[in-house]
JSON list of C-alpha atoms in Angstrom, two decimals:
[
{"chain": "A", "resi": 1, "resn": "UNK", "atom": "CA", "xyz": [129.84, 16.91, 90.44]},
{"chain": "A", "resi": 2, "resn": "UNK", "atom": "CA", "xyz": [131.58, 15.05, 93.64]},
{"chain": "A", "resi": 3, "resn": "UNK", "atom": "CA", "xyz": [130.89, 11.43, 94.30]},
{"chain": "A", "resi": 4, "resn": "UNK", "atom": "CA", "xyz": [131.16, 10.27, 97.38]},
{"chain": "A", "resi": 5, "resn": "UNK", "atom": "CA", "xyz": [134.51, 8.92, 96.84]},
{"chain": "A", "resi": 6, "resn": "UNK", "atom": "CA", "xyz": [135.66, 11.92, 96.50]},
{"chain": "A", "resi": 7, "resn": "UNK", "atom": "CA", "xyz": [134.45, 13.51, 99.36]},
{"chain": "A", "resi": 8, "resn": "UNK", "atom": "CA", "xyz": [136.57, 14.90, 101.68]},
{"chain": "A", "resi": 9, "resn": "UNK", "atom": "CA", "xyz": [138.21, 17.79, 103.66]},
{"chain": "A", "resi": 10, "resn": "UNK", "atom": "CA", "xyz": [140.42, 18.40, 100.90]},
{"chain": "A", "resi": 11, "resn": "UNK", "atom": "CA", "xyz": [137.16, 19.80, 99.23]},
{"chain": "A", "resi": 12, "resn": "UNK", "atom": "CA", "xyz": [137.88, 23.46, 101.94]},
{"chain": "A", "resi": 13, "resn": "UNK", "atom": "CA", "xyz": [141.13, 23.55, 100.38]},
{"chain": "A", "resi": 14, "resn": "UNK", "atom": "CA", "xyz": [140.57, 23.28, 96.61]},
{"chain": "A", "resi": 15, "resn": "UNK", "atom": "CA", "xyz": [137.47, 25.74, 97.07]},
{"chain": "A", "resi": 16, "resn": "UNK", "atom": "CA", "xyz": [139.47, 28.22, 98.87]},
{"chain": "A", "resi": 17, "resn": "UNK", "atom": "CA", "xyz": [142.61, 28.18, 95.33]},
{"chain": "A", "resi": 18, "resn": "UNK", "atom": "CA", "xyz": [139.74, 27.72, 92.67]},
{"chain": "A", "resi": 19, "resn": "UNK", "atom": "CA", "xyz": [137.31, 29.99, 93.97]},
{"chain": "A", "resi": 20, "resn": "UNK", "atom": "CA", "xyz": [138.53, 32.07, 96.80]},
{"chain": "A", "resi": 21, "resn": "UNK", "atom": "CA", "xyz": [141.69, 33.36, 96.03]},
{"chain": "A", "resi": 22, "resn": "UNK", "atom": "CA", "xyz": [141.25, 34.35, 92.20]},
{"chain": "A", "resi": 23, "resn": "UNK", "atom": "CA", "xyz": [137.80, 36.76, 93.84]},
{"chain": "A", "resi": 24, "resn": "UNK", "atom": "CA", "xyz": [134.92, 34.19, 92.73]},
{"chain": "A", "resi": 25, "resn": "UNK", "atom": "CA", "xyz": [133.83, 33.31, 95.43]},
{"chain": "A", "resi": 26, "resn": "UNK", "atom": "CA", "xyz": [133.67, 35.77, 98.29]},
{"chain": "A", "resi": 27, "resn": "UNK", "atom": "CA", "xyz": [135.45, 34.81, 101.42]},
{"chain": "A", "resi": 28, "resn": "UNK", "atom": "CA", "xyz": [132.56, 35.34, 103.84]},
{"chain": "A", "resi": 29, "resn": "UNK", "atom": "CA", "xyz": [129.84, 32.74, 101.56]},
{"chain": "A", "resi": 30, "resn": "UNK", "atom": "CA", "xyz": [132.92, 29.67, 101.56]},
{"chain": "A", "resi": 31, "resn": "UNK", "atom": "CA", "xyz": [131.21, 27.93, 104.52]},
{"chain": "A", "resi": 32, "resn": "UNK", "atom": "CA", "xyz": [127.69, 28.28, 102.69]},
{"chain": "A", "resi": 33, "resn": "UNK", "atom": "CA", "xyz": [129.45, 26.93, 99.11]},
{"chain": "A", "resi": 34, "resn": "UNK", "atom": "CA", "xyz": [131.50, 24.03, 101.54]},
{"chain": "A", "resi": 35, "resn": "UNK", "atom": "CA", "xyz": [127.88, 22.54, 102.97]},
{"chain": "A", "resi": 36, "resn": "UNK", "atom": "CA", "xyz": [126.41, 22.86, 99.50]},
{"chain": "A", "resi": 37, "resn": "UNK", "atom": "CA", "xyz": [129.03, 20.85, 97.60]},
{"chain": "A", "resi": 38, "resn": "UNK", "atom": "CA", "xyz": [129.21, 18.41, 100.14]},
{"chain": "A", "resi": 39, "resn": "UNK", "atom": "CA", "xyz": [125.23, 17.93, 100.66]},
{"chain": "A", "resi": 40, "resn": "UNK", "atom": "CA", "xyz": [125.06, 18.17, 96.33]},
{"chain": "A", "resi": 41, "resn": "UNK", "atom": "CA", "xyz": [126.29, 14.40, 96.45]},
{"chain": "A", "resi": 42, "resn": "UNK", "atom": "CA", "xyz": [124.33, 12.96, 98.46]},
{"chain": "A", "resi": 43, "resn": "UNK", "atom": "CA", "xyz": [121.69, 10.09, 97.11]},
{"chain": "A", "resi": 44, "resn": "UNK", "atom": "CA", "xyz": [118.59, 12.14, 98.70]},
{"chain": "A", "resi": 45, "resn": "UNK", "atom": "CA", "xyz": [119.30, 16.26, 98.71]},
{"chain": "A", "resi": 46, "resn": "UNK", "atom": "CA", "xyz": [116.82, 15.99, 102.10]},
{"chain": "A", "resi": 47, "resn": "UNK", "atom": "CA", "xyz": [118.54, 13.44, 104.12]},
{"chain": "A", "resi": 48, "resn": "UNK", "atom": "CA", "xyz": [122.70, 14.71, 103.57]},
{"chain": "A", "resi": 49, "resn": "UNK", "atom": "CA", "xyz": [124.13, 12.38, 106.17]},
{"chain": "A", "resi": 50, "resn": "UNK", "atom": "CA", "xyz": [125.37, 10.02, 103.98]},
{"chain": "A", "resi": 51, "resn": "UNK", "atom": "CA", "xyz": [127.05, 12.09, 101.96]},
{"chain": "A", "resi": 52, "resn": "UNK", "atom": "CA", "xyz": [128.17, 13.37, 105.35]},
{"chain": "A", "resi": 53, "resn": "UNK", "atom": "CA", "xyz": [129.58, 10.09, 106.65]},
{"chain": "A", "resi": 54, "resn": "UNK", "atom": "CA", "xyz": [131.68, 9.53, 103.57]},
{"chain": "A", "resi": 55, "resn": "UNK", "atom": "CA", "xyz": [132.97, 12.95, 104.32]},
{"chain": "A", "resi": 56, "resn": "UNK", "atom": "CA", "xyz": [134.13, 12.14, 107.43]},
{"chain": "A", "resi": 57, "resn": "UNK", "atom": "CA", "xyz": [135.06, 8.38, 106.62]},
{"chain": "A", "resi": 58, "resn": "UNK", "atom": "CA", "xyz": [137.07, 9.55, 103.61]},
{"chain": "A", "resi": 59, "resn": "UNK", "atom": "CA", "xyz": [139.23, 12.47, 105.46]},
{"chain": "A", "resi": 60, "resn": "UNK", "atom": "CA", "xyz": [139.88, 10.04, 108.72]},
{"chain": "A", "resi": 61, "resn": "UNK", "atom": "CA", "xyz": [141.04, 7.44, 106.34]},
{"chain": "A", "resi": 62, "resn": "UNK", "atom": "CA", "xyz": [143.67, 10.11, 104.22]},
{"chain": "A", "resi": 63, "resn": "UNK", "atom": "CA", "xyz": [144.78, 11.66, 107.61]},
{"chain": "A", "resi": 64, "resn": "UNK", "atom": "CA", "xyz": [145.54, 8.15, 109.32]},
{"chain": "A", "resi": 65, "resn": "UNK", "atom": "CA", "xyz": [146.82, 7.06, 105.43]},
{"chain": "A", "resi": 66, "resn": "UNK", "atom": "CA", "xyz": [148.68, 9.04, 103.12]},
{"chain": "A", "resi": 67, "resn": "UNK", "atom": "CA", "xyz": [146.79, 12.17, 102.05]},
{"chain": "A", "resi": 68, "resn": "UNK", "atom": "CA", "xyz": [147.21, 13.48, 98.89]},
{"chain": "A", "resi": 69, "resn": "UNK", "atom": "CA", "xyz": [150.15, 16.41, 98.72]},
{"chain": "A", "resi": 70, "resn": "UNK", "atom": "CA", "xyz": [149.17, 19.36, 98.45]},
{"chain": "A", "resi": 71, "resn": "UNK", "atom": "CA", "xyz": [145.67, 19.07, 99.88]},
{"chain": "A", "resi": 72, "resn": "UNK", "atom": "CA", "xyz": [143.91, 20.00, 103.41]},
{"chain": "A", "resi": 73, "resn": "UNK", "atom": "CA", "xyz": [144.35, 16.86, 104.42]},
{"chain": "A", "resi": 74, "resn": "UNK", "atom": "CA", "xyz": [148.15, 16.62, 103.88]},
{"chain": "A", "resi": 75, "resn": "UNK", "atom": "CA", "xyz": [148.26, 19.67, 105.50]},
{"chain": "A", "resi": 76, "resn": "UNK", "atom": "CA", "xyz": [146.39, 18.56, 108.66]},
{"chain": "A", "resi": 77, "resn": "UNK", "atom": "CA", "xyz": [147.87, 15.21, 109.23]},
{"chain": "A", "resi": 78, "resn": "UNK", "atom": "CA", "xyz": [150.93, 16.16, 110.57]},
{"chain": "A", "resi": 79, "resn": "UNK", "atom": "CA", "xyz": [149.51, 19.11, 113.23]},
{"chain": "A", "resi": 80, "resn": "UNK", "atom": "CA", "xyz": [147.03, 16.11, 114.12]},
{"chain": "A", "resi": 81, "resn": "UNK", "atom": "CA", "xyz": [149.96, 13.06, 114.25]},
{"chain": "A", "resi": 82, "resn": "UNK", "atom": "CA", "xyz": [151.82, 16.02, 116.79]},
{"chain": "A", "resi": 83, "resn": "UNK", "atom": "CA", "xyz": [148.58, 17.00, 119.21]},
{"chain": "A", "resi": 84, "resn": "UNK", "atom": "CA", "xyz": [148.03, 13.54, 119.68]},
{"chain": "A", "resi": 85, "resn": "UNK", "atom": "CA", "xyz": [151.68, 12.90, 121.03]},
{"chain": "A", "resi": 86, "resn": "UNK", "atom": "CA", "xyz": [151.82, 15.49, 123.28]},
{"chain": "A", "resi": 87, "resn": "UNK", "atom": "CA", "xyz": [148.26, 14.11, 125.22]},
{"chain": "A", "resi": 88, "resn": "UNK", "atom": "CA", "xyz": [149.12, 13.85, 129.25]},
{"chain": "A", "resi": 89, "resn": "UNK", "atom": "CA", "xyz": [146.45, 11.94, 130.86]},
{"chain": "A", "resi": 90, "resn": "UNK", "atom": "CA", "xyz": [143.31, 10.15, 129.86]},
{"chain": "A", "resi": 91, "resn": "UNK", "atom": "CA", "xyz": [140.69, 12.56, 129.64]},
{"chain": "A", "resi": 92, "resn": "UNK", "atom": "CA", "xyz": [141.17, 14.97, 126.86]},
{"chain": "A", "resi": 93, "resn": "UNK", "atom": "CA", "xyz": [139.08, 18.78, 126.00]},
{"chain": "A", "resi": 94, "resn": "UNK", "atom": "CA", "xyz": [139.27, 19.87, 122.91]},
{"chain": "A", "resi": 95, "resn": "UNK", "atom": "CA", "xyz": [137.91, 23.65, 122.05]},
{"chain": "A", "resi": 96, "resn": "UNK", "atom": "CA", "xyz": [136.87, 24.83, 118.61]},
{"chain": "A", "resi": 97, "resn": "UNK", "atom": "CA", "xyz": [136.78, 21.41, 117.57]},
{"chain": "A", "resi": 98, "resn": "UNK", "atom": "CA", "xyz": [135.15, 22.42, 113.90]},
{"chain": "A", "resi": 99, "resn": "UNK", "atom": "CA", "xyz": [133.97, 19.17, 112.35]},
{"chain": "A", "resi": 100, "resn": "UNK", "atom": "CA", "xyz": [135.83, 16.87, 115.41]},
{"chain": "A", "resi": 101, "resn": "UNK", "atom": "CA", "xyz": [138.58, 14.94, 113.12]},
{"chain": "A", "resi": 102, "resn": "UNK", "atom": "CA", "xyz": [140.93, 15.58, 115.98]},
{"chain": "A", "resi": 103, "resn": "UNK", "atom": "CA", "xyz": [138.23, 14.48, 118.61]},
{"chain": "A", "resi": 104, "resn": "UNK", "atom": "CA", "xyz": [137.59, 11.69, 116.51]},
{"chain": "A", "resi": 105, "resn": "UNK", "atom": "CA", "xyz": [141.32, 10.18, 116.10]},
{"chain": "A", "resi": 106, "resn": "UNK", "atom": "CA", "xyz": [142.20, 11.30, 119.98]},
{"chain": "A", "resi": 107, "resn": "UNK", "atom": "CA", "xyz": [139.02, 9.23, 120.67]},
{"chain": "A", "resi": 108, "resn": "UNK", "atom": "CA", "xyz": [139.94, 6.03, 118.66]},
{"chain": "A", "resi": 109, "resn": "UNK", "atom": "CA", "xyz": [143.79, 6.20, 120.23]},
{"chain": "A", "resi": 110, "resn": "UNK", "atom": "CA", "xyz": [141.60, 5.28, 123.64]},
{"chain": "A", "resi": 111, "resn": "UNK", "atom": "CA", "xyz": [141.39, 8.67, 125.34]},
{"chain": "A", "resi": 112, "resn": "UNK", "atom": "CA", "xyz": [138.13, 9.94, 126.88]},
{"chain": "A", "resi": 113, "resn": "UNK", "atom": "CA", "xyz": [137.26, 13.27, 124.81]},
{"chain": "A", "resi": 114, "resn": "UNK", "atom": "CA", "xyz": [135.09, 15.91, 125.31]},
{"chain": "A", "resi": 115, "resn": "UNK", "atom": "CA", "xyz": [134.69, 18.35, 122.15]},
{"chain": "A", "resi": 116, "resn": "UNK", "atom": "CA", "xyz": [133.02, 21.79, 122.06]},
{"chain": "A", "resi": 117, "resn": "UNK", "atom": "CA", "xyz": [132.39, 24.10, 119.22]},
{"chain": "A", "resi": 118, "resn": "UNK", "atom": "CA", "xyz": [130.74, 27.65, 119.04]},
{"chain": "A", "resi": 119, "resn": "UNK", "atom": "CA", "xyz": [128.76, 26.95, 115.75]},
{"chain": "A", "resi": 120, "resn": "UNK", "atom": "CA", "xyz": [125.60, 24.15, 116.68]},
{"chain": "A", "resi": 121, "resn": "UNK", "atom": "CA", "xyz": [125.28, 23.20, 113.69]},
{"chain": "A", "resi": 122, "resn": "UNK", "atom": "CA", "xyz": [128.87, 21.67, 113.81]},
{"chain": "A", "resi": 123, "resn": "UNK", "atom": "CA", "xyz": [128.77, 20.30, 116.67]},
{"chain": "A", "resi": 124, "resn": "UNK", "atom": "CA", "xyz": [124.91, 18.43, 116.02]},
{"chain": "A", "resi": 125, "resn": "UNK", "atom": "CA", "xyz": [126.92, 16.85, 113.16]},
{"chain": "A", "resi": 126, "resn": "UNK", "atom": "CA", "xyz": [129.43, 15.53, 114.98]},
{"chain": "A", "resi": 127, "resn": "UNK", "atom": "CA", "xyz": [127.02, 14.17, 117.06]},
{"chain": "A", "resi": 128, "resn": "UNK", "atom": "CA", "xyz": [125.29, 12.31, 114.90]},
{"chain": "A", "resi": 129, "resn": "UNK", "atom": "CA", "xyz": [128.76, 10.97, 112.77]},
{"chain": "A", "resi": 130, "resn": "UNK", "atom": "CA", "xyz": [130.79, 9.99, 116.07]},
{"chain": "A", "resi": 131, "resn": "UNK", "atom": "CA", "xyz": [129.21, 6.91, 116.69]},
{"chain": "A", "resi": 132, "resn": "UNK", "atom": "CA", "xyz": [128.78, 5.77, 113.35]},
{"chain": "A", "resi": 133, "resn": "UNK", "atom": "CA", "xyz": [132.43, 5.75, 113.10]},
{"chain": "A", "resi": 134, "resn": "UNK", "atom": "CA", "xyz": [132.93, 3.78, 116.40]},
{"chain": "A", "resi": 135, "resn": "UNK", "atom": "CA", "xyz": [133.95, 6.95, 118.47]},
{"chain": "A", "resi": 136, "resn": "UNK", "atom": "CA", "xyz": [132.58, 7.68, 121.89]},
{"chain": "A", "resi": 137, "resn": "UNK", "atom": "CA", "xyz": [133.14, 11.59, 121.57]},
{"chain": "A", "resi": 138, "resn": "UNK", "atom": "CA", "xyz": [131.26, 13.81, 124.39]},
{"chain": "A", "resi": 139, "resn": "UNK", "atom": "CA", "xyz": [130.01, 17.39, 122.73]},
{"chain": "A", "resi": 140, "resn": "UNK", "atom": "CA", "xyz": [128.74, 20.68, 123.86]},
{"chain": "A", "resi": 141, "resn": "UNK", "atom": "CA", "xyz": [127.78, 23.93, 122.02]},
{"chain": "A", "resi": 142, "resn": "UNK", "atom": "CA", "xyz": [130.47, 26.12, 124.25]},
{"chain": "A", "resi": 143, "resn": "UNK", "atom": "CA", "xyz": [132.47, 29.81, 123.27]},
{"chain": "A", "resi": 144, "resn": "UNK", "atom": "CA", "xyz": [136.47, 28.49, 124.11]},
{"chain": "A", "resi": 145, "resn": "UNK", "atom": "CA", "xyz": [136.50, 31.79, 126.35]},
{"chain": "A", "resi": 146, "resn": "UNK", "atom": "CA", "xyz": [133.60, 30.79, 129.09]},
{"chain": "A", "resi": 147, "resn": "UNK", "atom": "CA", "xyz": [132.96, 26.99, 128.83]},
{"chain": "A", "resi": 148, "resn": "UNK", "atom": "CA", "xyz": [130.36, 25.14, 131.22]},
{"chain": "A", "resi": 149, "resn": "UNK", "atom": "CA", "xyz": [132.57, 22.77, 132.42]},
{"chain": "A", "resi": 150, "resn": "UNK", "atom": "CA", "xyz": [134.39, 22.25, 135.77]},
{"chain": "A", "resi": 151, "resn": "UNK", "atom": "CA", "xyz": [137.61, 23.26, 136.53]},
{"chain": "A", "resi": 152, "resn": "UNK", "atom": "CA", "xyz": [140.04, 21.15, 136.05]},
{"chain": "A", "resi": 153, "resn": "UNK", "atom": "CA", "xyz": [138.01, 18.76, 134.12]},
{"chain": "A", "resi": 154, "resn": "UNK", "atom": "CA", "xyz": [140.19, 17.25, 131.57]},
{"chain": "A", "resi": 155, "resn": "UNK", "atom": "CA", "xyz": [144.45, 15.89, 131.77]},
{"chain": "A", "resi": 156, "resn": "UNK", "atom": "CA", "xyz": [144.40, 17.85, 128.16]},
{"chain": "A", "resi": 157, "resn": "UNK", "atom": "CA", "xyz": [143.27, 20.65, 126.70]},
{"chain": "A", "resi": 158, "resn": "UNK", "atom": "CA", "xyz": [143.56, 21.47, 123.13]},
{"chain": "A", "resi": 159, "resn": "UNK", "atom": "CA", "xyz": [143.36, 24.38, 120.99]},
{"chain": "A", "resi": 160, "resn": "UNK", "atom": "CA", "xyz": [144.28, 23.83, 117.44]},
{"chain": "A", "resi": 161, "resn": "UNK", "atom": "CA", "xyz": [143.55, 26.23, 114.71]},
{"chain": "A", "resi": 162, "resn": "UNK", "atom": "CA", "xyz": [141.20, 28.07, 117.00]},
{"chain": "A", "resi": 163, "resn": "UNK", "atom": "CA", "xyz": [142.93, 31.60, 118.30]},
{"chain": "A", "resi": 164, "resn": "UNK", "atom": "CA", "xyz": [143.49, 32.76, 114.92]},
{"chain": "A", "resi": 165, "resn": "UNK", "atom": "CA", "xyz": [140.38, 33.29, 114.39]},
{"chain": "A", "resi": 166, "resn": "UNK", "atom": "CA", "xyz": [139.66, 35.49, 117.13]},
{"chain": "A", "resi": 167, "resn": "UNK", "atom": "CA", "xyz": [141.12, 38.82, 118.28]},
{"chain": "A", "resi": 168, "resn": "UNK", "atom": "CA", "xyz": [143.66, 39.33, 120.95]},
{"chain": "A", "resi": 169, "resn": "UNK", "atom": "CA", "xyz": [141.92, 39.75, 123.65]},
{"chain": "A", "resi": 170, "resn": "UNK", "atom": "CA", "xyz": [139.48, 37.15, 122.82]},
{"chain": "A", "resi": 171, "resn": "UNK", "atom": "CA", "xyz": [142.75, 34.71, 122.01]},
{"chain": "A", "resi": 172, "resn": "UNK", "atom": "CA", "xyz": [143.89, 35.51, 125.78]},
{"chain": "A", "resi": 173, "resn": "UNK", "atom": "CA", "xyz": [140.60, 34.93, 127.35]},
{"chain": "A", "resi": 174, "resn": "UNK", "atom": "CA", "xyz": [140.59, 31.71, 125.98]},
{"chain": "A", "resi": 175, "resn": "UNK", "atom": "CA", "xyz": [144.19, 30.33, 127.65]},
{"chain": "A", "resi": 176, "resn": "UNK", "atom": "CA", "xyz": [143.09, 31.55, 130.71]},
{"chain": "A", "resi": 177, "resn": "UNK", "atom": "CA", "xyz": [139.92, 29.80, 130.38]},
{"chain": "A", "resi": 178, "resn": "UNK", "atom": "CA", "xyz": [141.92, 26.61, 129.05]},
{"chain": "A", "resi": 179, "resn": "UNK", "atom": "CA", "xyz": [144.12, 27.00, 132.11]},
{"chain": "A", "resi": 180, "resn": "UNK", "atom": "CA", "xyz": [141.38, 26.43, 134.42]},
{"chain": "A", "resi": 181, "resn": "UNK", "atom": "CA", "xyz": [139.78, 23.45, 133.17]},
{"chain": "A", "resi": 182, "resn": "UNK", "atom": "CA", "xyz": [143.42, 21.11, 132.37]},
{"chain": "A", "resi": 183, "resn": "UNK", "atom": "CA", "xyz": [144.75, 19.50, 135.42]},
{"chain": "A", "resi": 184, "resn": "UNK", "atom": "CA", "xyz": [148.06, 18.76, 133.73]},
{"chain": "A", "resi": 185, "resn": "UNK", "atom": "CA", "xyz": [148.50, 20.25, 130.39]},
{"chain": "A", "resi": 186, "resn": "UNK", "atom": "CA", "xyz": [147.36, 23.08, 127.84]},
{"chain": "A", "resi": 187, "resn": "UNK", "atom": "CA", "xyz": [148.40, 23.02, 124.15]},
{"chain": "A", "resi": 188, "resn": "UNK", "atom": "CA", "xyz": [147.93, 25.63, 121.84]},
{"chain": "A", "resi": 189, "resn": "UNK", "atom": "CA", "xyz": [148.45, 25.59, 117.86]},
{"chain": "A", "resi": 190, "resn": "UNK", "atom": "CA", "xyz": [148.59, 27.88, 115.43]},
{"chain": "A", "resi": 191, "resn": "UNK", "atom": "CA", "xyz": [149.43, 28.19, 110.96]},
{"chain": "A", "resi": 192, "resn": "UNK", "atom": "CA", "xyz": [152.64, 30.66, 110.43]},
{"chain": "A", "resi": 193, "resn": "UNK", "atom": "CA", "xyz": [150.87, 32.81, 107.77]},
{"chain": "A", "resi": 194, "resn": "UNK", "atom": "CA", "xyz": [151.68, 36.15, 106.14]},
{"chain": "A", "resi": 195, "resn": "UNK", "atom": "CA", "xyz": [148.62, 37.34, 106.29]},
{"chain": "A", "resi": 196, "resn": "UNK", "atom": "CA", "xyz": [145.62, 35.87, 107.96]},
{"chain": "A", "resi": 197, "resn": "UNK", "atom": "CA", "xyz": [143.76, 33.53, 105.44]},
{"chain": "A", "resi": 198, "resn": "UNK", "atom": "CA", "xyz": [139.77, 34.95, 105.32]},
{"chain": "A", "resi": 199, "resn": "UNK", "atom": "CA", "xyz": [138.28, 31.84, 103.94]},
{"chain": "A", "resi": 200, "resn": "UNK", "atom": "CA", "xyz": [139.41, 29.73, 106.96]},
{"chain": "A", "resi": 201, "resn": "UNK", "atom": "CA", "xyz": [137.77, 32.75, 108.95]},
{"chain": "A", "resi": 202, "resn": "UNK", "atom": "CA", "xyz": [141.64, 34.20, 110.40]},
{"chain": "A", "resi": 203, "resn": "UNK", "atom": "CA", "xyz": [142.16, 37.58, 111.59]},
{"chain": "A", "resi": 204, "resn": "UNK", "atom": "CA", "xyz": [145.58, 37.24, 113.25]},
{"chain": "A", "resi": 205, "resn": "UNK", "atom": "CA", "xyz": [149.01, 35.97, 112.02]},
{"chain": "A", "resi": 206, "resn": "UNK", "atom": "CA", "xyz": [151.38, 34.26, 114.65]},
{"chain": "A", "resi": 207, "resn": "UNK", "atom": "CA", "xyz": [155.04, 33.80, 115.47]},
{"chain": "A", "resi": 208, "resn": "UNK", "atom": "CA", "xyz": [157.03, 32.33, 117.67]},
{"chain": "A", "resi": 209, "resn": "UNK", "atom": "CA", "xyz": [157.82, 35.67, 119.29]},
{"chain": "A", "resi": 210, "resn": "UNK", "atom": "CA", "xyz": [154.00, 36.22, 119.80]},
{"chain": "A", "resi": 211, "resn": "UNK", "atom": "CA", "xyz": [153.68, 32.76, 121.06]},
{"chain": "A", "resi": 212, "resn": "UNK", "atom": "CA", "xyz": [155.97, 32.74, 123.95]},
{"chain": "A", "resi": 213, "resn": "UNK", "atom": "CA", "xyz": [154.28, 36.03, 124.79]},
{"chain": "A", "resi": 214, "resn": "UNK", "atom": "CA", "xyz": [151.39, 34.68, 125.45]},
{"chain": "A", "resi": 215, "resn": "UNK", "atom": "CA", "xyz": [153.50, 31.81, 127.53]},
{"chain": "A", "resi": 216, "resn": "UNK", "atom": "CA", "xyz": [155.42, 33.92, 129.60]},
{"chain": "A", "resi": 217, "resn": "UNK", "atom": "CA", "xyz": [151.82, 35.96, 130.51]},
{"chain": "A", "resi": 218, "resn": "UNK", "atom": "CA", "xyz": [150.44, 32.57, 131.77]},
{"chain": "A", "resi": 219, "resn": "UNK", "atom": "CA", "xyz": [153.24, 31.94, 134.61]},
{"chain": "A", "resi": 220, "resn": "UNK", "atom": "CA", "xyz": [153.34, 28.72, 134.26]},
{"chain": "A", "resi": 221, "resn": "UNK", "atom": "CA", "xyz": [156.29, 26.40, 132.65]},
{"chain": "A", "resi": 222, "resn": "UNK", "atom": "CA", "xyz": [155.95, 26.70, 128.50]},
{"chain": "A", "resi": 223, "resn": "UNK", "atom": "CA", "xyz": [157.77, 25.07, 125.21]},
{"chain": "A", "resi": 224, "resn": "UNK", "atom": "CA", "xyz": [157.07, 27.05, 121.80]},
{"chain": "A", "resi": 225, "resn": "UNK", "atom": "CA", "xyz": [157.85, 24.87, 118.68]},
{"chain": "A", "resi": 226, "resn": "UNK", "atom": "CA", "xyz": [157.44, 25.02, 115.37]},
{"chain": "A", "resi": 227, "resn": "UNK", "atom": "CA", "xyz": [155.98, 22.28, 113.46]},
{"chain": "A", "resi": 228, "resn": "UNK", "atom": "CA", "xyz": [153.48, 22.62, 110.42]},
{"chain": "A", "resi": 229, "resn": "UNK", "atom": "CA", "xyz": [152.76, 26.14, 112.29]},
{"chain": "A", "resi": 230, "resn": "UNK", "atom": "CA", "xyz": [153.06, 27.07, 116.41]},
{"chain": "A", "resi": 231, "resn": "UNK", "atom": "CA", "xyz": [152.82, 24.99, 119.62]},
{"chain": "A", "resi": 232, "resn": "UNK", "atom": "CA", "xyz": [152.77, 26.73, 122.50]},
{"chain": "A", "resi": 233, "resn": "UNK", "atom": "CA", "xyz": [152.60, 23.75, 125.37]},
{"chain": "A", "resi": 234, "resn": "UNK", "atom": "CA", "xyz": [151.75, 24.78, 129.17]},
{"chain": "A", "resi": 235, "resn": "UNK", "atom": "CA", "xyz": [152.71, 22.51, 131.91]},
{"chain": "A", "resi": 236, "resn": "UNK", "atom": "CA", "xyz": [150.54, 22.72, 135.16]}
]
């Protein structure tokens, strides 16, 4: 029973403590109970996208705002706030965008952004919600490790959350593949987790150890930070 007021991405995190963790709900149906919850409060059960809208509306306004603690949002505002100061350039890639909010702010701060997802459905909603919120946001249906796009095609290109949720080898595919299409910089980020979390879909903890690993592999000139999790940033 959500209104639309309510709606936001804080609803992932409080459905991953209330339901996840204590074994009701199992790990591999959260996406399934996520779209339900957030289609359930919408004025026609048919036509979602407003309820959609307010979704994305509400979590823009609490990551540009104050979020409240605790929450997704509060978690994600700062790894956002950093990605978008480290942009070089004006034309930005982002890979594994999920539902776009980075896109979306990157977008709104002026840059020209291209965002790509694996999942379709995603990245059709994103679609449709970017110019309803005023942001000219470019999309494709593309896997991060073979993307249809030039080389060299963007100043900046983004990973964030995305290479924990893959394996090793898939995780190095994909820098390689970002290397090719920045012309200036690459920046990878990463949560610092104990164990991988299986509602958010991870299968791979990170350090900063394992991070400049993957750095020193790429032969190019690399920072590793930590802030709200791992930045590994690659200078071309």
């Amino acid at each position: 029973m959500i209104g639309t007021d309510r709606l936001s991405n804080d609803l992932a995190g409080w459905l991953d403590r209330t339901l996840v963790q204590p074994g009701i709900l199992p790990a591999e149906r959260f996406e399934e109970a996520f779209v339900a919850c957030v289609a359930s409060a919408a004025k026609d059960p048919d036509l979602p996208d407003d309820a959609w809208l307010a979704f994305y509306r509400n979590t823009l306004d609490a990551l540009a705002g104050e979020p409240e603690p605790g929450g997704t949002n509060a978690e994600m505002a700062p790894v956002h706030a950093r990605a978008r100061s480290l942009v070089l350039g004006e034309e930005v890639l982002e890979l594994g965008c999920c539902f776009g909010f980075l896109s979306l702010q990157l977008a709104r701060d002026g840059h020209r952004v291209t965002a790509t997802d694996l999942t379709g459905g995603t990245v059709e909603l994103l679609t449709r919600m970017a110019p309803q919120l005023g942001a000219d946001v470019e999309t494709h249906v593309a896997d991060a490790r073979a993307v249809a796009l030039p080389d060299g095609c963007a100043d900046t290109v983004f990973a964030v959350h995305l290479v924990e949720h893959l394996s090793e080898s898939d995780g190095d595919e994909v820098v390689v593949e970002m290397l090719r299409l920045a012309r200036r910089r690459v920046v990878v980020a990463v949560p610092f987790e104990d164990e991988p979390n299986p509602a958010w879909g991870h299968v791979r903890v990170f350090d900063e150890r394992v991070l400049t690993r993957i750095g020193e592999r790429t032969g190019h000139p690399f920072t590793v930070s930590e802030h709200h999790g791992g930045w590994l940033v690659i200078d071309l």
